Coordinates of C-alpha atoms and ligand atoms in Angstrom, one line a residue:
Chain A
M1 CA 0.0 -0.1 -0.2
W2 CA 2.9 2.4 1.0
Q3 CA 4.4 1.7 -2.7
V4 CA 1.5 2.4 -4.3
I5 CA 1.1 5.9 -2.2
K6 CA 4.7 6.8 -3.1
S7 CA 4.7 5.5 -6.8
V8 CA 1.1 8.1 -7.5
L9 CA 3.0 10.8 -5.6
A10 CA 6.1 10.5 -7.6
A11 CA 3.2 11.0 -10.4
F12 CA 1.8 14.1 -9.5
F13 CA 4.9 15.6 -8.3
G14 CA 6.7 14.2 -12.3
V15 CA 9.8 12.1 -11.5
Q16 CA 10.1 8.8 -11.0
K17 CA 13.2 6.0 -10.4
E18 CA 13.1 3.4 -13.3
R19 CA 13.3 0.5 -11.1
Q20 CA 10.3 1.6 -8.9
R21 CA 8.4 1.9 -12.4
R22 CA 9.4 -1.9 -13.4
R23 CA 8.6 -2.9 -10.3
D24 CA 4.7 -1.3 -10.1
F25 CA 4.7 -2.5 -13.4
E26 CA 5.2 -6.2 -12.6
Q27 CA 3.8 -6.5 -9.7
G28 CA 0.6 -4.0 -8.6
R29 CA -2.6 -4.0 -9.8
P30 CA -4.3 -0.8 -11.9
G31 CA -6.9 -0.8 -9.6
H32 CA -5.0 0.1 -7.0
F33 CA -3.3 3.5 -8.3
I34 CA -6.9 4.8 -9.9
L35 CA -8.4 4.6 -6.8
V36 CA -4.9 5.4 -4.6
G37 CA -4.9 8.3 -7.6
L38 CA -8.2 9.6 -7.0
V39 CA -8.4 10.6 -3.3
A40 CA -4.7 12.0 -4.0
A41 CA -6.3 14.1 -6.6
A42 CA -9.5 15.4 -4.2
V43 CA -6.1 16.1 -1.8
L44 CA -4.9 18.5 -3.9
V45 CA -8.0 20.3 -5.0
L46 CA -8.5 20.8 -1.1
L47 CA -5.5 22.0 -0.7
V48 CA -5.5 25.1 -3.4
V49 CA -8.6 25.7 -2.5
L50 CA -7.3 26.1 1.3
L51 CA -4.2 28.0 0.0
A52 CA -6.8 30.4 -2.1
R53 CA -9.0 30.5 1.2
L54 CA -5.9 31.6 3.1
A55 CA -4.6 34.0 -0.1
A56 CA -7.8 35.5 0.2
S57 CA -8.4 36.0 3.7
Chain B
M1 CA 8.1 40.7 -51.4
P2 CA 5.4 43.4 -51.0
R3 CA 3.9 41.3 -48.6
R4 CA 7.3 41.5 -46.5
L5 CA 7.5 45.3 -47.2
A6 CA 4.0 45.4 -46.0
W7 CA 5.1 43.9 -43.2
L8 CA 7.7 45.9 -42.0
S9 CA 6.5 48.8 -42.8
G10 CA 3.2 48.0 -40.3
A11 CA 5.9 47.2 -38.0
G12 CA 8.0 50.5 -38.6
G13 CA 4.5 52.3 -38.1
F14 CA 3.9 50.8 -34.6
A15 CA 7.6 51.5 -33.5
L16 CA 7.0 55.2 -34.4
S17 CA 3.6 55.4 -32.6
P18 CA 3.2 57.5 -29.9
Q19 CA 2.3 55.5 -27.2
V20 CA 5.5 53.6 -28.4
L21 CA 7.7 57.2 -28.5
A22 CA 5.9 58.1 -25.0
N23 CA 7.0 54.4 -23.3
G24 CA 9.6 52.7 -25.1
W25 CA 9.3 49.6 -25.8
N26 CA 8.1 48.9 -22.0
M27 CA 4.8 49.2 -20.2
P28 CA 4.9 52.5 -18.6
V29 CA 5.2 53.6 -14.9
G30 CA 2.5 55.2 -14.3
V31 CA 1.3 57.6 -11.7
T32 CA -0.6 55.4 -9.1
D33 CA 0.6 53.6 -6.3
L34 CA -1.0 50.6 -7.9
S35 CA 0.9 51.0 -11.5
R36 CA 4.3 51.6 -9.3
E37 CA 3.9 48.4 -7.7
I38 CA 2.9 46.3 -10.7
H39 CA 5.5 47.6 -13.2
S40 CA 7.9 46.7 -10.6
L41 CA 6.4 43.5 -10.3
H42 CA 6.6 43.0 -14.1
M43 CA 10.3 43.9 -14.2
T44 CA 11.3 41.3 -11.0
I45 CA 9.2 38.7 -13.1
F46 CA 11.1 40.0 -16.3
W47 CA 14.7 39.3 -14.8
I48 CA 14.0 35.9 -14.0
C49 CA 12.8 35.1 -16.9
V50 CA 16.0 36.5 -18.3
V51 CA 18.2 34.6 -16.0
I52 CA 16.3 31.3 -16.8
G53 CA 16.0 32.1 -20.4
V54 CA 20.1 32.5 -20.3
V55 CA 20.9 29.7 -18.4
V56 CA 18.7 27.3 -19.7
F57 CA 19.6 27.9 -23.4
G58 CA 23.7 28.6 -22.2
V59 CA 23.5 24.8 -20.9
M60 CA 21.7 24.0 -24.4
F61 CA 24.2 25.9 -26.4
Y62 CA 27.4 25.0 -24.9
S63 CA 26.2 21.2 -25.0
L64 CA 25.6 21.6 -28.3
F65 CA 29.1 22.8 -29.2
R66 CA 30.6 20.7 -26.6
Y67 CA 29.6 17.5 -27.8
R68 CA 29.3 18.1 -31.7
R69 CA 29.7 15.0 -33.6
S70 CA 33.0 15.7 -34.8
R71 CA 34.5 16.0 -31.2
Q72 CA 32.0 13.1 -29.5
P73 CA 31.1 11.0 -32.2
Q74 CA 29.9 8.3 -29.8
A75 CA 26.7 9.2 -28.4
A76 CA 26.0 8.5 -24.7
N77 CA 23.9 6.8 -24.1
F78 CA 22.3 7.4 -20.2
H79 CA 18.4 7.0 -19.4
E80 CA 17.7 8.6 -16.4
H81 CA 18.8 10.7 -13.8
T82 CA 16.5 10.7 -10.4
T83 CA 18.9 13.4 -8.6
V84 CA 18.9 16.1 -11.3
E85 CA 15.6 15.4 -12.4
V86 CA 14.3 16.4 -8.6
I87 CA 16.2 19.7 -9.4
W88 CA 15.0 20.8 -12.3
T89 CA 11.4 19.8 -11.3
T90 CA 11.5 21.5 -7.6
L91 CA 14.0 25.0 -8.5
P92 CA 10.5 25.8 -11.0
L93 CA 8.5 25.2 -8.3
L94 CA 9.8 27.3 -6.0
I95 CA 10.9 30.5 -8.5
L96 CA 6.8 30.4 -9.2
V97 CA 5.5 30.5 -5.9
A98 CA 8.3 33.3 -5.0
M99 CA 6.6 35.2 -8.2
A100 CA 3.3 33.6 -6.9
V101 CA 3.6 35.7 -3.7
P102 CA 3.8 39.2 -4.2
A103 CA 1.3 38.7 -7.7
T104 CA -1.0 37.7 -5.3
A105 CA -1.1 40.2 -3.1
T106 CA -0.6 43.1 -5.6
L107 CA -4.0 41.4 -7.4
K108 CA -6.0 41.4 -3.7
N109 CA -5.3 45.6 -3.3
M110 CA -6.1 45.9 -7.3
Y111 CA -9.5 44.4 -6.5
D112 CA -9.9 46.0 -3.1
T113 CA -12.9 48.7 -4.1
G114 CA -13.5 49.7 -0.7
D115 CA -13.4 53.0 1.2
A116 CA -13.5 54.7 -2.6
E117 CA -15.0 58.6 -2.1
L118 CA -16.3 58.8 -5.7
D119 CA -17.7 56.1 -7.6
V120 CA -17.9 56.6 -11.5
M121 CA -19.8 54.1 -13.8
V122 CA -18.1 53.6 -17.1
T123 CA -20.1 52.3 -20.0
G124 CA -19.1 51.3 -23.4
Q125 CA -21.2 51.7 -26.2
Q126 CA -20.3 51.2 -30.1
W127 CA -18.2 53.5 -30.6
R128 CA -17.8 55.7 -27.7
W129 CA -17.5 56.0 -23.7
R130 CA -20.2 56.9 -21.3
Y131 CA -19.3 58.4 -18.2
D132 CA -21.1 58.4 -14.8
Y133 CA -20.5 60.4 -11.7
L134 CA -22.6 58.3 -9.2
G135 CA -25.3 60.1 -6.8
E136 CA -23.6 63.6 -8.5
E137 CA -26.2 63.9 -11.4
V138 CA -23.5 64.3 -14.0
A139 CA -23.1 62.0 -16.3
F140 CA -21.6 62.5 -20.3
T141 CA -20.7 60.4 -23.3
S142 CA -17.3 61.1 -24.5
S143 CA -16.4 60.5 -28.3
L144 CA -13.6 60.7 -30.6
S145 CA -12.6 64.4 -31.1
T146 CA -10.0 64.3 -34.0
P147 CA -10.8 65.8 -37.3
R148 CA -12.4 63.3 -39.9
A149 CA -10.5 65.1 -42.3
Q150 CA -7.2 63.6 -40.4
V151 CA -8.5 60.0 -40.7
R152 CA -9.2 60.4 -44.6
G153 CA -5.8 62.0 -45.3
E154 CA -6.9 65.0 -46.1
E155 CA -4.9 66.7 -42.9
A156 CA -1.8 66.1 -41.1
R157 CA -2.3 63.9 -38.6
G158 CA -1.8 65.9 -35.1
E159 CA 0.0 64.6 -32.0
T160 CA -2.9 62.8 -30.4
Y161 CA -4.2 61.1 -33.5
L162 CA -6.8 59.1 -32.8
L163 CA -6.2 60.2 -29.2
D164 CA -8.2 63.2 -28.7
V165 CA -11.9 63.7 -27.6
D166 CA -14.5 66.1 -27.0
N167 CA -15.3 65.4 -22.9
P168 CA -12.4 64.0 -21.2
L169 CA -13.4 62.3 -17.6
V170 CA -11.8 64.3 -15.2
L171 CA -10.5 63.1 -12.1
P172 CA -9.2 64.3 -8.7
V173 CA -5.9 64.2 -7.7
G174 CA -5.5 61.7 -4.4
R175 CA -9.2 60.7 -3.8
K176 CA -10.0 57.1 -4.5
V177 CA -12.4 56.4 -7.5
R178 CA -14.1 53.5 -8.0
F179 CA -15.0 52.4 -11.5
L180 CA -18.4 50.2 -12.5
F181 CA -17.6 49.2 -15.6
T182 CA -20.1 47.9 -18.0
S183 CA -21.8 47.9 -22.2
D184 CA -24.4 48.6 -23.7
D185 CA -24.2 46.6 -26.6
V186 CA -20.6 44.5 -27.5
I187 CA -17.5 43.9 -24.7
H188 CA -15.3 46.4 -24.9
S189 CA -12.1 47.6 -22.7
W190 CA -10.9 50.7 -20.8
W191 CA -7.3 51.0 -21.6
V192 CA -5.8 53.7 -19.9
P193 CA -1.8 52.6 -19.4
E194 CA -0.4 55.3 -17.2
L195 CA -3.5 54.8 -14.9
A196 CA -2.5 50.2 -15.1
V197 CA -6.2 50.4 -15.6
K198 CA -7.5 48.0 -18.0
Q199 CA -10.6 46.2 -17.5
D200 CA -13.4 44.6 -20.1
T201 CA -16.7 46.5 -20.4
V202 CA -19.2 43.2 -20.6
P203 CA -23.3 43.3 -21.6
G204 CA -25.0 42.4 -18.1
F205 CA -21.8 42.5 -16.0
V206 CA -20.3 45.3 -13.7
N207 CA -16.8 44.6 -13.7
E208 CA -15.2 46.5 -11.1
N209 CA -11.8 48.5 -10.3
W210 CA -10.1 51.6 -8.8
V211 CA -7.6 54.4 -9.2
R212 CA -5.5 56.8 -6.9
I213 CA -3.7 59.7 -9.4
N214 CA -0.4 61.0 -7.3
E215 CA 0.2 63.7 -10.2
P216 CA -2.3 65.8 -12.1
G217 CA -2.2 65.7 -16.0
I218 CA -3.9 64.0 -18.9
Y219 CA -3.8 60.3 -19.6
R220 CA -4.9 58.8 -22.5
G221 CA -5.8 55.4 -23.6
Q222 CA -8.1 53.2 -25.9
C223 CA -10.7 50.4 -26.3
A224 CA -8.3 47.3 -25.9
E225 CA -11.1 44.8 -27.1
L226 CA -12.3 44.7 -31.1
C227 CA -15.4 45.6 -30.8
G228 CA -16.9 46.5 -34.5
I229 CA -15.5 48.8 -37.2
D230 CA -14.8 51.8 -35.2
H231 CA -13.0 50.0 -32.4
G232 CA -9.7 52.3 -33.1
F233 CA -11.9 55.2 -33.1
M234 CA -13.2 55.5 -29.7
P235 CA -10.6 56.5 -27.5
I236 CA -10.6 58.0 -23.8
V237 CA -9.0 60.8 -22.2
V238 CA -8.8 61.3 -18.5
Q239 CA -7.4 65.0 -17.0
A240 CA -6.6 64.4 -13.4
M241 CA -6.2 67.8 -11.4
A242 CA -6.0 69.0 -8.1
P243 CA -9.2 68.0 -5.9
D244 CA -10.7 71.9 -5.3
E245 CA -10.4 72.4 -9.1
F246 CA -12.6 69.1 -9.5
D247 CA -15.1 70.0 -6.8
A248 CA -15.3 73.5 -8.8
W249 CA -15.6 71.2 -12.2
L250 CA -18.4 69.1 -11.0
A251 CA -20.3 71.7 -9.5
E252 CA -20.1 73.4 -12.3
R253 CA -21.4 70.6 -15.1
R254 CA -24.1 69.8 -12.0
D255 CA -25.5 73.0 -12.8
E256 CA -24.9 72.6 -16.4
A257 CA -27.2 69.9 -16.1
A258 CA -30.1 71.3 -13.7
Q259 CA -30.1 74.4 -16.8
E260 CA -30.2 71.5 -19.4
A261 CA -33.3 70.0 -17.1
L262 CA -35.2 73.2 -17.0
G263 CA -34.9 73.7 -20.6
V264 CA -36.7 71.1 -21.2
D265 CA -39.8 73.2 -20.8
R266 CA -39.2 76.2 -22.4
D267 CA -39.8 76.8 -26.3
W268 CA -36.4 76.2 -28.2
G269 CA -36.2 78.2 -31.1
H270 CA -35.1 76.3 -34.6
E271 CA -31.7 78.0 -35.3
E272 CA -30.4 76.9 -31.4
L273 CA -32.0 73.5 -32.3
M274 CA -30.1 73.3 -35.3
T275 CA -26.7 74.1 -33.9
R276 CA -27.2 72.5 -31.1
G277 CA -28.2 69.5 -33.3
E278 CA -25.2 69.4 -35.2
E279 CA -22.6 69.2 -32.6
V280 CA -24.6 66.0 -31.0
Y281 CA -24.8 64.4 -34.8
A282 CA -21.4 64.8 -35.1
A283 CA -20.5 63.6 -31.9
I284 CA -22.6 60.9 -31.7
C285 CA -24.3 60.0 -35.3
A286 CA -21.6 60.5 -37.7
S287 CA -19.8 57.9 -37.7
C288 CA -22.0 55.3 -38.5
H289 CA -24.1 57.6 -40.8
Q290 CA -20.9 59.8 -42.2
P291 CA -21.3 64.0 -42.0
E292 CA -23.1 64.6 -44.4
G293 CA -26.1 62.3 -43.4
Q294 CA -25.1 59.9 -46.8
G295 CA -24.7 56.4 -44.8
A296 CA -23.2 53.5 -45.3
P297 CA -25.4 51.2 -47.2
P298 CA -26.9 48.7 -46.6
T299 CA -25.4 48.5 -42.8
F300 CA -25.9 52.5 -42.2
P301 CA -29.2 53.4 -43.5
A302 CA -29.1 57.7 -45.5
L303 CA -30.2 60.3 -43.6
A304 CA -29.8 62.5 -46.1
G305 CA -32.8 62.4 -48.8
N306 CA -34.5 59.6 -46.5
P307 CA -38.2 59.8 -47.5
R308 CA -39.5 57.6 -44.4
L309 CA -37.7 60.1 -41.8
Q310 CA -39.0 62.8 -43.7
E311 CA -42.5 61.4 -43.7
D312 CA -43.1 59.7 -40.3
L313 CA -41.5 61.4 -37.7
G314 CA -43.5 59.2 -35.0
W315 CA -41.2 56.5 -36.8
Q316 CA -38.6 58.4 -36.5
L317 CA -38.7 59.8 -32.6
D318 CA -39.3 56.0 -32.0
T319 CA -35.8 54.8 -34.1
V320 CA -33.9 57.3 -32.2
I321 CA -35.3 56.8 -28.7
N322 CA -35.3 53.1 -28.8
G323 CA -33.4 51.8 -31.3
V324 CA -34.2 49.1 -33.3
S325 CA -33.2 45.6 -32.7
G326 CA -31.6 43.0 -34.9
T327 CA -29.7 45.9 -36.6
A328 CA -26.8 48.2 -35.6
M329 CA -28.5 50.9 -34.5
P330 CA -28.4 51.2 -30.7
A331 CA -31.5 53.2 -28.0
F332 CA -30.0 56.5 -27.6
R333 CA -33.3 56.6 -24.6
N334 CA -30.3 56.7 -22.3
T335 CA -27.5 58.1 -23.8
L336 CA -28.9 61.8 -24.7
N337 CA -31.0 63.6 -22.5
P338 CA -34.8 65.5 -23.9
V339 CA -33.0 68.3 -25.5
E340 CA -30.4 66.3 -27.0
L341 CA -32.4 64.1 -28.5
A342 CA -35.0 67.1 -29.8
A343 CA -31.9 69.0 -31.4
V344 CA -30.1 66.1 -33.3
I345 CA -34.1 64.8 -34.6
T346 CA -34.8 68.6 -35.4
Y347 CA -31.5 68.6 -37.0
T348 CA -31.4 65.3 -39.2
R349 CA -35.1 66.3 -40.7
N350 CA -33.7 70.2 -41.9
A351 CA -30.5 69.4 -43.1
W352 CA -28.9 67.7 -46.2
G353 CA -31.6 69.0 -48.5
N354 CA -34.4 67.2 -45.8
A355 CA -36.4 69.9 -45.9
T356 CA -39.8 69.2 -43.2
G357 CA -39.0 72.5 -41.3
D358 CA -39.9 70.5 -38.9
V359 CA -39.2 72.1 -35.0
V360 CA -39.0 68.9 -32.7
Q361 CA -39.7 70.3 -28.8
P362 CA -37.2 69.1 -25.7
A363 CA -40.9 68.5 -24.3
R364 CA -42.5 66.5 -27.0
V365 CA -39.6 64.1 -26.5
A366 CA -40.0 63.9 -22.7
E367 CA -43.5 63.2 -23.1
R368 CA -42.5 60.1 -25.7
L369 CA -39.7 59.3 -23.0
A370 CA -42.4 58.6 -20.3
R371 CA -44.3 56.8 -22.0
Ligands
LIG1 CU1 -14.4 49.3 -28.0

């Protein structure tokens, strides 16, 4: 699970180690990545909204 | 070749335009605290961009030269370098955040229209501006006053070619002025570089902005949103003056407006209506219906020799007051007052060979407006 989160965060950042990528493609299940990806996207949107609120206050 | 020449002369014309000569190639520093802030922000970001550009292209050209084929015939064959990738991802992120913090602060300042001492409603119209000093009973339209002969090339162009208006927007120095922007027809944009204000005027919406001008002077601008055939013929002139001078000016305009309101009830003579009507026609109507009333059919019908206009006064009153939907003819019920309407209608019925002999009294127009 932690590996999945780490890989999703790396994808959000845009940089991933080749070793990790290989391992994800050999061992990972697509459903896990999609689910964690959706949650991470929601968290990102929430963070940006909070940041904008903070800046506008 | 002809195309290239045309392009060159176009670029040359831009380089020599008054705006460029006045400001150089850069945006002006301007005459408000906010415009200074925006300018310094612009310069900061510009220099950041210059440094990034020099570094990135420096590395690129160095690599092109250092690893050229004659020196390095064997291509290096590596795939990734996580550390370098993390650095070149993190660094731009930090730079962007560093630019976003002051930019956000300035933006917040720009949108803070509270505590204004004067409210001015700015309405875009094809093709002029209307200024309404809210709560002061003063409102007027501001139209291009550059002579048409200069436009047609029959006279030499003046220093402020296409940047002159009959009634400039007068504002006080040192007071916070709030602008409320809207439009009667299409989207225009009220742009005065020296005030660092460029705001779209959108029909059915009200946009806000504000200025507090530091120095008295004349500041010129233009419509910045392509809005039709005379988009380049609706300039903006702002005249900033000391607060006491401004108060005197405002009182004078208020008196004039009150005087004008009294004028609605009295009987006007043919001559005075014709004189007044000629002024109104030149400022408001001539850009479409042409100075001699010949129009530009089919979009802008001729008024000179127009049989319907000469026979049917009721129809003309309705056309001018309410406009004609689906055509370029706008409603003038809110743009012109009864005296101006009566004058311009009298004028068009008696100028350029239209010889109806009609004298349309302001009272008659006022009665029609009240319906
Ligand atoms: Cu416009």
